[in-house]
Amino acid sequence: MFVMLYLALLSCAFSFTLQSCPIRLRYPVVAPLSTALLAKKGRLQKSISDINESSNNSVVRSAVGRGTSRREKSEVRKSMSAAERKAEKSLVDKIMFLVGESKRDLTLIQAAVDELRRLNSAQSLRTIINGRDAADYQLSFAWDDSAVSFIGTGLHKVPLARLDYFFLTLSQGNVLMREVIRIIGPFPTVLNTLRGKANAEKGGGSSGDAIKFVIDSVVDGTGKELVGEEPRIVDLPIIYASDKVIVGDAGEGKLLIFTREDDIDSILYEKNVGDEKKNKI
């Protein structure tokens, strides 16, 4: 009897499943993922990827939608250029006022030039030098006599001589410099001319540019040629250059400031040194 009862209870115990067992396992059993679950996981990842891609595309399309057209961008550039030109004119006017004072404050002039150098010029130095139309500039400020001599003849330093004007003309890779020197006393004003080639080079002043002048002709007011067999070469680092102003460094921070001059011929004829042959670049 007891044997039969024992066997019956044992049979009943084996018929129980794990799910019907009230005992909770201390460590859960992790079953391997079935093929169906892997497929679902893959679809889930793909769906997430699709959502992200769709979202990214939406962001891109939105950005494009918010972006400006080529025409609008052109207008923005023109507006920026106009603003920079306005700022340039304001600074050039400020510099001209400072250099025109009887007692020049070199610190204020240097500060104004530092402001100018932070602007983006509308023209590249190469464009100015190689332009088909001549770009005429007048030397409006020189740090000292040695700065002028750095690019000029230096004849303005002889006794009784005074430099009235210094003009710089650039066109198609050519350069023409003209010095108008007044001699104190009953002597005529003289015109010295320097001619040669001009090239824009890298590695110059704070702008990274420099003008390389190769002067192969220097003629003084008497018509005498002053250049020997070898041309004179001058590298002028450029701080800022545009069609309105060129600022150069003649060494040791000595500034040369050239501003645009629209009527050089009238000034030369007024000084009785106008000569079509001498003043042709």
CSV table of N, CA and C in Angstrom, one decimal, residues 157-238:
chain,number,residue,atom,x,y,z
A,157,LYS,N,66.4,114.6,-49.8
A,157,LYS,CA,67.2,114.8,-48.6
A,157,LYS,C,68.4,115.7,-48.8
A,158,VAL,N,68.6,116.1,-50.1
A,158,VAL,CA,69.8,117.0,-50.4
A,158,VAL,C,69.5,118.4,-49.8
A,159,PRO,N,70.5,119.2,-49.5
A,159,PRO,CA,70.2,120.5,-49.0
A,159,PRO,C,69.3,121.4,-49.9
A,160,LEU,N,68.4,122.1,-49.2
A,160,LEU,CA,67.4,123.0,-49.8
A,160,LEU,C,66.3,122.3,-50.6
A,161,ALA,N,66.3,121.0,-50.6
A,161,ALA,CA,65.3,120.2,-51.3
A,161,ALA,C,64.1,119.9,-50.4
A,162,ARG,N,62.9,119.9,-50.9
A,162,ARG,CA,61.7,119.6,-50.2
A,162,ARG,C,60.8,118.7,-51.1
A,163,LEU,N,60.3,117.6,-50.6
A,163,LEU,CA,59.4,116.7,-51.3
A,163,LEU,C,58.0,117.3,-51.3
A,164,ASP,N,57.5,117.7,-52.4
A,164,ASP,CA,56.1,118.2,-52.5
A,164,ASP,C,55.1,117.1,-52.7
A,165,TYR,N,55.4,116.2,-53.6
A,165,TYR,CA,54.5,115.1,-53.9
A,165,TYR,C,55.3,113.9,-54.3
A,166,PHE,N,54.7,112.7,-54.0
A,166,PHE,CA,55.2,111.4,-54.5
A,166,PHE,C,54.0,110.6,-55.0
A,167,PHE,N,54.1,110.3,-56.2
A,167,PHE,CA,53.0,109.5,-56.8
A,167,PHE,C,53.4,108.1,-57.2
A,168,LEU,N,52.5,107.2,-57.0
A,168,LEU,CA,52.7,105.8,-57.4
A,168,LEU,C,51.6,105.4,-58.3
A,169,THR,N,52.0,104.8,-59.5
A,169,THR,CA,51.1,104.4,-60.5
A,169,THR,C,51.3,102.9,-60.8
A,170,LEU,N,50.3,102.1,-60.8
A,170,LEU,CA,50.4,100.6,-61.1
A,170,LEU,C,49.5,100.3,-62.2
A,171,SER,N,50.0,99.5,-63.2
A,171,SER,CA,49.1,99.1,-64.3
A,171,SER,C,49.8,98.0,-65.1
A,172,GLN,N,49.0,96.9,-65.2
A,172,GLN,CA,49.5,95.7,-66.0
A,172,GLN,C,50.9,95.2,-65.7
A,173,GLY,N,51.2,95.2,-64.4
A,173,GLY,CA,52.5,94.7,-63.9
A,173,GLY,C,53.6,95.7,-64.0
A,174,ASN,N,53.3,97.0,-64.4
A,174,ASN,CA,54.3,98.0,-64.5
A,174,ASN,C,54.1,99.0,-63.4
A,175,VAL,N,55.2,99.7,-63.0
A,175,VAL,CA,55.2,100.7,-62.0
A,175,VAL,C,55.8,102.0,-62.5
A,176,LEU,N,55.2,103.1,-62.1
A,176,LEU,CA,55.8,104.4,-62.3
A,176,LEU,C,55.7,105.2,-61.1
A,177,MET,N,56.9,105.6,-60.6
A,177,MET,CA,56.9,106.5,-59.4
A,177,MET,C,57.4,107.9,-59.8
A,178,ARG,N,56.8,108.9,-59.3
A,178,ARG,CA,57.1,110.3,-59.6
A,178,ARG,C,57.3,111.1,-58.3
A,179,GLU,N,58.5,111.7,-58.3
A,179,GLU,CA,58.8,112.6,-57.1
A,179,GLU,C,58.8,114.0,-57.6
A,180,VAL,N,58.0,114.8,-57.0
A,180,VAL,CA,58.0,116.3,-57.3
A,180,VAL,C,58.8,117.0,-56.2
A,181,ILE,N,60.0,117.5,-56.5
A,181,ILE,CA,60.8,118.1,-55.5
A,181,ILE,C,61.0,119.5,-55.7
A,182,ARG,N,60.7,120.3,-54.7
A,182,ARG,CA,60.9,121.8,-54.8
A,182,ARG,C,62.2,122.2,-54.2
A,183,ILE,N,62.9,123.0,-54.9
A,183,ILE,CA,64.2,123.5,-54.4
A,183,ILE,C,64.0,124.9,-53.9
A,184,ILE,N,64.4,125.1,-52.6
A,184,ILE,CA,64.2,126.4,-52.0
A,184,ILE,C,65.1,127.5,-52.7
A,185,GLY,N,64.5,128.6,-53.1
A,185,GLY,CA,65.3,129.6,-53.7
A,185,GLY,C,64.8,129.8,-55.2
A,186,PRO,N,65.5,130.5,-56.0
A,186,PRO,CA,65.1,130.8,-57.4
A,186,PRO,C,65.4,129.6,-58.3
A,187,PHE,N,64.9,128.5,-57.9
A,187,PHE,CA,65.2,127.2,-58.7
A,187,PHE,C,63.8,126.6,-59.1
A,188,PRO,N,63.8,126.0,-60.3
A,188,PRO,CA,62.6,125.3,-60.7
A,188,PRO,C,62.3,124.0,-59.9
A,189,THR,N,61.0,123.7,-59.9
A,189,THR,CA,60.7,122.4,-59.3
A,189,THR,C,61.1,121.3,-60.2
A,190,VAL,N,61.6,120.2,-59.7
A,190,VAL,CA,62.0,119.1,-60.6
A,190,VAL,C,61.2,117.9,-60.4
A,191,LEU,N,61.2,117.0,-61.4
A,191,LEU,CA,60.4,115.8,-61.4
A,191,LEU,C,61.4,114.6,-61.6
A,192,ASN,N,61.5,113.7,-60.7
A,192,ASN,CA,62.2,112.5,-60.8
A,192,ASN,C,61.3,111.3,-61.1
A,193,THR,N,61.7,110.5,-62.0
A,193,THR,CA,60.8,109.3,-62.4
A,193,THR,C,61.5,108.0,-62.2
A,194,LEU,N,60.8,107.0,-61.6
A,194,LEU,CA,61.3,105.7,-61.5
A,194,LEU,C,60.3,104.7,-62.2
A,195,ARG,N,60.9,103.9,-63.1
A,195,ARG,CA,60.1,103.0,-63.8
A,195,ARG,C,60.6,101.5,-63.7
A,196,GLY,N,59.6,100.6,-63.9
A,196,GLY,CA,60.0,99.2,-63.8
A,196,GLY,C,58.8,98.3,-63.8
A,197,LYS,N,59.0,97.1,-63.2
A,197,LYS,CA,58.0,96.1,-63.0
A,197,LYS,C,57.6,96.0,-61.6
A,198,ALA,N,56.3,95.5,-61.4
A,198,ALA,CA,55.8,95.3,-60.1
A,198,ALA,C,55.1,93.9,-60.0
A,199,ASN,N,55.4,93.2,-59.0
A,199,ASN,CA,54.8,91.9,-58.8
A,199,ASN,C,54.3,91.7,-57.4
A,200,ALA,N,53.1,91.0,-57.2
A,200,ALA,CA,52.6,90.7,-55.9
A,200,ALA,C,53.2,89.4,-55.5
A,201,GLU,N,53.8,89.4,-54.2
A,201,GLU,CA,54.4,88.2,-53.7
A,201,GLU,C,53.9,87.9,-52.3
A,202,LYS,N,53.9,86.6,-51.9
A,202,LYS,CA,53.5,86.2,-50.6
A,202,LYS,C,54.7,86.3,-49.6
A,203,GLY,N,54.3,86.4,-48.3
A,203,GLY,CA,55.3,86.4,-47.3
A,203,GLY,C,55.8,87.8,-46.9
A,204,GLY,N,54.9,88.8,-47.1
A,204,GLY,CA,55.3,90.1,-46.8
A,204,GLY,C,54.9,90.6,-45.4
A,205,GLY,N,54.0,91.6,-45.4
A,205,GLY,CA,53.6,92.2,-44.1
A,205,GLY,C,52.6,91.4,-43.4
A,206,SER,N,51.8,92.1,-42.6
A,206,SER,CA,50.8,91.4,-41.8
A,206,SER,C,49.7,90.8,-42.7
A,207,SER,N,49.5,91.3,-43.9
A,207,SER,CA,48.5,90.7,-44.8
A,207,SER,C,49.1,89.5,-45.5
A,208,GLY,N,50.4,89.3,-45.4
A,208,GLY,CA,51.0,88.2,-46.1
A,208,GLY,C,51.4,88.5,-47.5
A,209,ASP,N,51.2,89.8,-47.9
A,209,ASP,CA,51.6,90.2,-49.3
A,209,ASP,C,52.7,91.2,-49.3
A,210,ALA,N,53.3,91.3,-50.4
A,210,ALA,CA,54.4,92.3,-50.6
A,210,ALA,C,54.4,92.7,-52.1
A,211,ILE,N,54.8,93.9,-52.4
A,211,ILE,CA,55.0,94.3,-53.7
A,211,ILE,C,56.5,94.3,-54.0
A,212,LYS,N,56.9,93.6,-55.0
A,212,LYS,CA,58.3,93.5,-55.4
A,212,LYS,C,58.5,94.5,-56.6
A,213,PHE,N,59.2,95.6,-56.4
A,213,PHE,CA,59.5,96.5,-57.5
A,213,PHE,C,60.9,96.2,-58.1
A,214,VAL,N,60.9,96.1,-59.4
A,214,VAL,CA,62.2,95.9,-60.1
A,214,VAL,C,62.4,97.2,-60.9
A,215,ILE,N,63.1,98.1,-60.4
A,215,ILE,CA,63.3,99.4,-61.1
A,215,ILE,C,64.5,99.4,-62.0
A,216,ASP,N,64.2,99.6,-63.3
A,216,ASP,CA,65.3,99.5,-64.3
A,216,ASP,C,65.5,100.9,-64.9
A,217,SER,N,64.8,101.9,-64.4
A,217,SER,CA,65.1,103.3,-64.9
A,217,SER,C,64.8,104.3,-63.8
A,218,VAL,N,65.8,105.1,-63.6
A,218,VAL,CA,65.6,106.3,-62.6
A,218,VAL,C,66.2,107.5,-63.3
A,219,VAL,N,65.3,108.5,-63.6
A,219,VAL,CA,65.7,109.7,-64.3
A,219,VAL,C,65.5,110.9,-63.4
A,220,ASP,N,66.5,111.7,-63.2
A,220,ASP,CA,66.3,112.8,-62.3
A,220,ASP,C,65.8,114.0,-63.1
A,221,GLY,N,65.6,115.1,-62.4
A,221,GLY,CA,65.0,116.3,-63.1
A,221,GLY,C,65.8,116.9,-64.2
A,222,THR,N,67.1,116.6,-64.3
A,222,THR,CA,67.9,117.1,-65.4
A,222,THR,C,67.9,116.1,-66.6
A,223,GLY,N,67.2,115.0,-66.4
A,223,GLY,CA,67.2,114.0,-67.5
A,223,GLY,C,68.3,113.0,-67.4
A,224,LYS,N,69.0,113.0,-66.3
A,224,LYS,CA,70.2,112.0,-66.2
A,224,LYS,C,69.7,110.7,-65.6
A,225,GLU,N,70.1,109.6,-66.3
A,225,GLU,CA,69.8,108.2,-65.8
A,225,GLU,C,70.6,107.9,-64.6
A,226,LEU,N,70.0,107.4,-63.5
A,226,LEU,CA,70.7,107.2,-62.3
A,226,LEU,C,70.9,105.7,-62.0
A,227,VAL,N,70.2,104.8,-62.7
A,227,VAL,CA,70.3,103.4,-62.5
A,227,VAL,C,71.5,102.8,-63.3
A,228,GLY,N,72.3,102.0,-62.7
A,228,GLY,CA,73.4,101.4,-63.4
A,228,GLY,C,73.0,100.2,-64.2
A,229,GLU,N,73.9,99.2,-64.4
A,229,GLU,CA,73.6,98.1,-65.3
A,229,GLU,C,72.6,97.1,-64.6
A,230,GLU,N,72.7,97.0,-63.3
A,230,GLU,CA,71.7,96.2,-62.6
A,230,GLU,C,70.5,96.9,-62.1
A,231,PRO,N,69.3,96.4,-62.2
A,231,PRO,CA,68.1,97.1,-61.8
A,231,PRO,C,68.1,97.1,-60.2
A,232,ARG,N,67.4,98.1,-59.7
A,232,ARG,CA,67.2,98.2,-58.3
A,232,ARG,C,66.0,97.4,-57.9
A,233,ILE,N,66.1,96.6,-56.9
A,233,ILE,CA,65.0,95.7,-56.4
A,233,ILE,C,64.6,96.1,-55.0
A,234,VAL,N,63.3,96.4,-54.9
A,234,VAL,CA,62.7,96.8,-53.6
A,234,VAL,C,61.5,95.9,-53.2
A,235,ASP,N,61.5,95.3,-52.1
A,235,ASP,CA,60.4,94.5,-51.6
A,235,ASP,C,59.7,95.3,-50.5
A,236,LEU,N,58.4,95.7,-50.8
A,236,LEU,CA,57.6,96.5,-49.8
A,236,LEU,C,56.5,95.7,-49.3
A,237,PRO,N,56.7,95.2,-48.0
A,237,PRO,CA,55.6,94.5,-47.3
A,237,PRO,C,54.3,95.4,-47.3
A,238,ILE,N,53.2,94.7,-47.5
A,238,ILE,CA,51.9,95.5,-47.6
A,238,ILE,C,51.0,95.1,-46.4
